[in-house]
Each structure stands twice: as structure tokens, then as C-alpha cells.
Coordinates of C-alpha atoms in Angstrom, one line a residue:
M286 CA 67.5 63.2 78.0
I287 CA 68.4 59.5 78.5
I288 CA 66.3 58.5 75.4
K289 CA 68.2 61.0 73.3
I290 CA 71.5 59.7 74.5
G291 CA 70.5 56.2 73.7
L292 CA 69.5 57.2 70.1
L293 CA 72.7 59.0 69.6
C294 CA 74.8 56.1 70.7
R295 CA 72.9 53.7 68.4
N296 CA 73.2 56.1 65.5
L297 CA 77.0 56.3 66.1
V298 CA 77.4 52.6 66.1
Y299 CA 75.3 52.2 62.9
M300 CA 77.2 54.9 61.0
K301 CA 80.5 53.4 61.9
N302 CA 79.4 49.8 61.2
R303 CA 82.8 48.6 62.2
F304 CA 83.1 46.1 65.0
S305 CA 86.7 47.2 65.6
H306 CA 85.4 50.5 66.8
L307 CA 82.4 49.3 68.7
A308 CA 84.2 49.4 72.1
I309 CA 85.3 53.0 71.6
L310 CA 81.8 54.0 70.6
L311 CA 80.2 52.3 73.6
L312 CA 82.7 54.0 75.9
A313 CA 81.8 57.4 74.4
C314 CA 78.2 56.7 75.0
L315 CA 78.8 55.8 78.6
Q316 CA 80.9 58.9 79.1
L317 CA 78.2 61.1 77.6
S318 CA 75.5 59.4 79.7
A319 CA 77.6 59.9 82.9
G320 CA 78.1 63.5 82.0
A321 CA 74.4 64.1 81.5
S322 CA 73.6 62.4 84.8
S323 CA 76.2 64.5 86.6
I324 CA 74.8 67.7 85.2
G325 CA 71.3 66.7 86.1
A326 CA 72.3 65.9 89.6
H327 CA 73.7 69.4 90.1
G328 CA 70.8 71.1 88.3
R329 CA 73.3 73.2 86.2
S330 CA 75.0 72.9 82.9
A331 CA 78.7 73.3 82.4
H332 CA 80.2 76.3 80.7
D333 CA 83.2 74.3 79.5
T334 CA 84.3 70.7 79.6
I335 CA 82.9 68.5 82.4
P336 CA 85.5 68.3 85.2
P337 CA 87.0 64.9 85.5
L338 CA 85.8 62.6 88.3
A339 CA 89.3 62.2 89.6
W340 CA 92.4 64.4 89.4
K341 CA 95.9 63.2 90.2
E342 CA 98.1 65.8 91.8
H343 CA 101.5 66.4 90.3
W344 CA 102.6 69.7 91.7
F345 CA 105.2 70.5 94.4
Q346 CA 105.2 67.6 96.9
H347 CA 101.5 66.9 96.2
N348 CA 100.8 63.4 94.7
L349 CA 97.3 62.4 95.9
T350 CA 94.4 61.3 93.8
L351 CA 91.5 63.8 94.3
K352 CA 87.8 63.1 94.0
R353 CA 85.4 65.5 92.4
V354 CA 82.5 66.1 94.8
Y355 CA 80.8 69.0 93.2
Y356 CA 80.7 71.3 90.2
D357 CA 78.7 74.1 88.7
N358 CA 79.3 76.9 86.2
N359 CA 81.7 78.6 88.5
I360 CA 83.7 76.0 90.4
A361 CA 84.7 72.3 90.5
V362 CA 85.5 71.1 94.0
Y363 CA 87.9 68.2 94.7
Y364 CA 88.5 66.5 98.1
D365 CA 91.3 64.3 99.2
K366 CA 90.3 61.0 101.0
N367 CA 90.5 62.7 104.4
V368 CA 87.7 65.3 103.7
S369 CA 84.3 63.9 104.4
D370 CA 81.8 63.7 101.5
T371 CA 79.3 65.2 103.9
T372 CA 81.2 68.5 103.9
K373 CA 79.0 70.5 101.5
W374 CA 79.1 74.0 102.9
P375 CA 82.0 75.1 100.6
F376 CA 79.9 74.6 97.4
Q377 CA 77.6 77.7 97.5
I378 CA 79.9 80.1 99.3
L379 CA 82.9 79.5 97.0
S380 CA 80.7 79.4 93.9
D381 CA 79.3 82.8 94.9
A382 CA 82.7 84.2 95.6
W383 CA 84.2 83.2 92.3
A384 CA 81.1 84.3 90.4
Y385 CA 81.5 87.7 92.1
A386 CA 85.3 87.8 91.2
K387 CA 84.5 87.1 87.6
N388 CA 81.8 89.8 87.5
N389 CA 84.0 92.5 89.1
Y390 CA 87.5 91.8 87.7
G391 CA 87.0 91.3 84.0
S392 CA 88.5 88.4 82.2
L393 CA 90.1 85.8 84.5
G394 CA 90.9 83.5 81.6
A395 CA 88.7 80.6 82.5
K396 CA 85.1 80.5 83.7
R397 CA 85.5 77.7 86.2
L398 CA 87.7 77.6 89.2
Y399 CA 89.1 74.3 90.4
V400 CA 89.0 74.1 94.2
V401 CA 91.2 71.5 96.0
L402 CA 90.7 70.9 99.7
H403 CA 93.1 68.8 101.8
K404 CA 92.5 67.7 105.4
G405 CA 95.5 67.0 107.7
T406 CA 98.1 67.2 104.9
Y407 CA 99.6 69.8 102.6
G408 CA 98.8 72.6 105.0
G409 CA 98.4 76.1 103.7
G410 CA 97.3 77.3 100.3
H411 CA 98.5 78.2 96.9
P412 CA 96.9 79.3 93.6
S413 CA 97.8 78.4 90.0
G414 CA 96.7 80.4 86.9
F415 CA 95.1 78.9 83.8
Y416 CA 98.2 79.6 81.8
S417 CA 100.3 77.2 83.9
K418 CA 101.0 73.6 82.9
S419 CA 101.7 72.8 86.5
H420 CA 98.0 72.5 87.3
D421 CA 96.9 71.3 83.9
F422 CA 96.0 74.8 82.6
R423 CA 93.3 75.3 85.1
N424 CA 92.6 78.2 87.4
T425 CA 93.2 76.4 90.7
I426 CA 93.3 77.0 94.4
D427 CA 94.7 74.4 96.7
C428 CA 94.0 74.7 100.4
G429 CA 94.9 72.5 103.4
L430 CA 93.6 72.6 106.9
N431 CA 93.2 70.2 109.8
D432 CA 89.4 70.5 109.6
W433 CA 86.9 71.4 106.9
D434 CA 83.8 70.1 108.7
G435 CA 82.4 73.5 109.8
S436 CA 82.3 76.8 108.1
T437 CA 84.4 78.9 110.4
D438 CA 85.9 82.2 109.4
E439 CA 89.3 80.6 108.7
Q440 CA 87.8 77.9 106.5
I441 CA 85.9 80.4 104.4
L442 CA 88.7 83.0 104.3
M443 CA 91.5 80.8 103.2
P444 CA 90.0 79.8 99.8
I445 CA 88.8 83.3 99.1
H446 CA 92.3 84.6 99.9
E447 CA 93.7 82.3 97.3
M448 CA 91.1 83.6 94.8
G449 CA 92.5 87.0 95.4
H450 CA 95.9 85.8 94.3
L451 CA 94.4 84.6 91.0
V452 CA 92.7 88.0 90.5
N453 CA 96.1 89.5 91.1
D454 CA 97.8 87.2 88.6
V455 CA 95.4 86.8 85.7
S456 CA 92.9 89.6 85.6
H457 CA 92.2 91.7 82.4
G458 CA 94.1 89.3 80.2
T459 CA 97.5 89.8 81.8
F460 CA 99.8 87.4 83.6
G461 CA 101.9 88.1 86.7
S462 CA 101.8 90.4 89.7
P463 CA 104.2 93.4 89.5
S464 CA 102.5 94.8 92.6
D465 CA 103.9 91.9 94.8
A466 CA 107.2 93.8 95.0
I467 CA 105.4 96.5 97.0
W468 CA 102.6 94.8 99.0
G469 CA 104.3 91.4 99.5
D470 CA 102.4 88.1 99.5
S471 CA 99.1 89.1 101.0
K472 CA 98.3 92.7 101.6
F473 CA 95.8 93.0 98.6
M474 CA 94.1 89.9 99.8
E475 CA 93.1 91.6 103.0
I476 CA 90.9 94.1 101.2
F477 CA 89.9 91.5 98.7
N478 CA 88.6 89.2 101.4
Y479 CA 86.6 92.0 103.0
D480 CA 85.1 93.1 99.7
V481 CA 84.1 89.6 98.7
L482 CA 82.4 88.8 102.0
M483 CA 80.5 92.1 101.8
H484 CA 79.2 91.0 98.4
I485 CA 78.2 87.4 99.0
G486 CA 76.0 87.9 102.0
H487 CA 78.5 87.5 104.8
Q488 CA 78.5 91.0 106.2
D489 CA 78.8 89.8 109.8
M490 CA 82.0 87.9 109.0
A491 CA 83.2 90.9 107.0
Q492 CA 82.9 93.1 110.1
R493 CA 84.7 90.6 112.3
Y494 CA 87.5 90.4 109.7
K495 CA 87.6 94.2 109.3
A496 CA 88.0 94.6 113.1
A497 CA 90.9 92.1 113.1
M498 CA 92.7 93.7 110.2
L499 CA 92.5 97.2 111.7
N500 CA 95.1 96.0 114.2
Q501 CA 97.3 94.2 111.7
A502 CA 100.7 95.9 111.4
D503 CA 103.6 94.8 109.1
N504 CA 107.3 95.6 108.9
F505 CA 107.3 96.5 105.2
P506 CA 108.0 98.8 103.6
N507 CA 108.7 100.2 107.1
A508 CA 108.1 99.1 110.6
S509 CA 104.5 99.4 111.9
T510 CA 102.9 99.9 108.5
Y511 CA 99.1 99.4 108.8
W512 CA 98.3 98.4 105.2
F513 CA 94.6 97.7 105.7
R514 CA 93.8 100.5 108.2
D515 CA 95.8 103.3 106.6
W516 CA 96.0 102.5 102.9
F517 CA 93.5 100.0 101.6
L518 CA 90.4 100.6 103.7
P519 CA 90.3 104.4 103.3
I520 CA 90.8 104.5 99.6
Y521 CA 88.4 101.6 99.2
E522 CA 85.7 103.4 101.2
N523 CA 86.3 106.8 99.6
Y524 CA 87.0 106.1 95.9
G525 CA 84.7 103.5 94.6
R526 CA 85.0 100.3 96.6
E527 CA 85.0 97.2 94.3
Q528 CA 85.2 99.5 91.3
L529 CA 88.4 101.0 92.6
L530 CA 90.0 97.6 93.1
N531 CA 89.1 96.4 89.6
R532 CA 90.2 99.7 88.1
Y533 CA 93.7 99.4 89.6
F534 CA 94.2 96.1 87.7
E535 CA 92.6 97.5 84.6
V536 CA 95.0 100.5 84.7
L537 CA 98.0 98.2 85.1
S538 CA 96.8 96.0 82.2
E539 CA 96.5 99.0 80.0
N540 CA 99.7 100.8 80.9
F541 CA 102.4 98.7 82.5
P542 CA 105.1 97.0 80.3
K543 CA 104.2 93.6 79.0
G544 CA 105.7 91.1 76.6
K545 CA 104.0 89.7 73.6
D546 CA 102.6 86.9 75.8
R547 CA 100.8 89.6 77.9
R548 CA 103.1 88.8 80.9
F549 CA 104.3 91.8 82.8
T550 CA 108.0 92.3 82.2
R551 CA 109.1 93.9 85.5
D552 CA 107.9 94.8 89.0
L553 CA 106.5 98.2 90.1
N554 CA 108.4 100.6 92.2
M555 CA 106.7 102.6 95.0
G556 CA 106.2 105.7 92.9
E557 CA 104.6 103.8 90.1
F558 CA 102.4 102.0 92.7
A559 CA 101.1 105.2 94.1
H560 CA 100.6 106.7 90.6
F561 CA 98.5 103.8 89.3
W562 CA 96.4 103.8 92.4
S563 CA 95.9 107.5 91.9
I564 CA 94.7 106.9 88.3
A565 CA 92.3 104.2 89.6
A566 CA 91.0 106.5 92.4
G567 CA 90.8 109.6 90.2
T568 CA 92.8 111.7 92.7
D569 CA 96.4 112.2 93.7
L570 CA 97.2 109.7 96.5
S571 CA 100.9 110.6 96.8
D572 CA 100.5 112.5 100.0
R573 CA 98.8 109.6 101.7
A574 CA 101.4 107.2 100.4
R575 CA 104.2 109.6 101.4
H576 CA 102.8 109.6 105.0
I577 CA 101.9 105.9 105.4
F578 CA 105.0 104.5 103.7
H579 CA 107.5 107.1 104.9
W580 CA 108.7 108.2 101.5
G581 CA 112.2 109.6 101.0
K582 CA 113.7 111.3 98.0
T583 CA 113.9 108.0 96.1
E584 CA 110.1 107.4 96.3
N585 CA 109.3 111.0 95.5
D586 CA 111.5 110.9 92.4
Q587 CA 109.9 107.6 91.4
F588 CA 106.5 109.2 91.6
I589 CA 107.5 112.1 89.5
K590 CA 109.0 109.8 86.9
A591 CA 106.0 107.5 86.9
K592 CA 103.7 110.5 86.0
K593 CA 106.0 111.2 83.0
D594 CA 106.4 107.6 81.9
F595 CA 102.7 106.8 82.2
P596 CA 100.8 110.0 81.7
S597 CA 97.2 109.9 82.7
P598 CA 95.0 112.5 84.4
Y599 CA 93.5 111.7 87.8
I600 CA 89.8 111.8 86.8
S601 CA 87.2 111.3 89.5
R602 CA 84.7 108.6 88.5

């Protein structure tokens, strides 16, 4: 490989035969050589352009220069200066998680996910889709904790949670999340986390997570709503598991109003939410939704209208 690179560089210089361009050509040779060395070090080839060695943040209050510490066909991982280079456990776990997401949820717009980890600063997490200039048109998750040295449940679950937001936002060639008006910031991510853990070899953690989520109550759309226990887990276990989750986003992409740019033009209402999940499940889920979410006349009327506006039979799959 090194010999081929050397020949290529000499040929380029010879063909140009202009001293004014020599520096540019030599720089190109060095970059090509560095890229080949990086690929060789990781034992994998890149699906798209080689991720830059450094990435300067320019979003929200973030302004640090990040260092690339790993990449493969699925992810590129960047650390700030506080995260130790010896922290290598995220590489395989997060690569497996994103590979699974791509396999299950159709087109996510970009093959590689950019993972940013902060230690002791910029706490919390956020995603950014590939369509956004804010993160240089890259599917990105940015996570901050006080410690990344181990591989605790929290350290693993936070990045996977942010992946779920991206699935929510960019799957099946659409942009935006009309479901957020119903399930808020994170309810889908609870079942997403559980499903991903079950599929990447972390069943023990998945069971711990499931046990914790069974006791998780929220105050929307009504007080003491158990989203995971009463809605997501039962329909997940009874109507297709990961296929059900993917089918929901597929149904939305095929039916819900979008602009020419494939961005959803409005939010779902509760009746539409139940109707699209019923299509995905292949059975009428309105009775379950009515009971769990304490429907009144408004929600019942919305469901009836949704079936007229978006006619589709509930076919078991």
C-alpha cells in the first residue's frame, strides 16, 4: 500500500511538472498516506470520507477542539481533552448500536455517526441530523458526563438514547419528529434503548433497564402515565418487537404530511398517534390508548378522523 501511494505521488508530480504546484501535490500525498495508515490501524475501510483528525465545535455554547480517537464504517469517535485516550470501551458498543439502528430503521441519511464525548463539561446530550449545518451536515450525538472511564449503564445508555433521537428525526428519508408532541422528549427512547441492548449482546443490562422503566411514571398526557410499562412494552412484545418500531416510522414517512424537502409539516395529535401505531401493529390499539391515556371526546374524534384522513387497514404481519 505504501509503495502504491509513493508511485501515485511521483506520477502526480511528474504529470503536473509545475514547481508552483509542487507543495500542493506533496500535501495531497501526505494526506493520502495518513489516511491509508489510519485505515490500516483500525483494520477497516471507510464508507465515506475519512473523518478529520480534529473537529472544532461551533454549536450552542460548545467551542472546544475535539480529537478523533477512533473510526470505522459505522462511527467516528471524538474526545475533548478531558477524556483519556485509554477509554476505548465505547468503540465496539457504539459501533454495534449504530450498525443495528441502520439495519433496522432504513435510511438514516449517512452511514457514519459522529460521536462526541465530553468529560466534566457540557453535561447532558443532544443529537443533530445530517441535514443540519449546525454540526457540519453530519449525523452527530454529543454527550457529556463527569466520567467515561468505565462502561456503566449510564455511560452506555446516554449515547444510545441520543441515537434514538436521530432515528426519530431522520429515518426513512424524512426530517423532523411529529410524534414529540405526544411522547415528549424521551418516551420512545426508553423502548429504543431496551431494544438496542437486546440486539447488541447486553441482555443483562437490558433486563436491569427494563426493571427500572417499569416503575417510571410521567405526568403527560395525564398524571401517573406509565409509558413504558403500559404502552410501549406490551405492543413491542406482542406485535413484532423491532419490526414494529421500524414500521411505525415507515408508516409515518409514507402517510403523514411533508413538504417538498421531506420535512414533516405539522405535529401528530393523539388520535393520529394511535392510528399510526395501529397500522404498524396490524391491530386496533385505540382501546389500549383510550385506557392508558384517559381519552375524552376530543381524542376519540381525532381517532375517527385519522382513520378517514389516512385510510389503511390494520393488517397483522
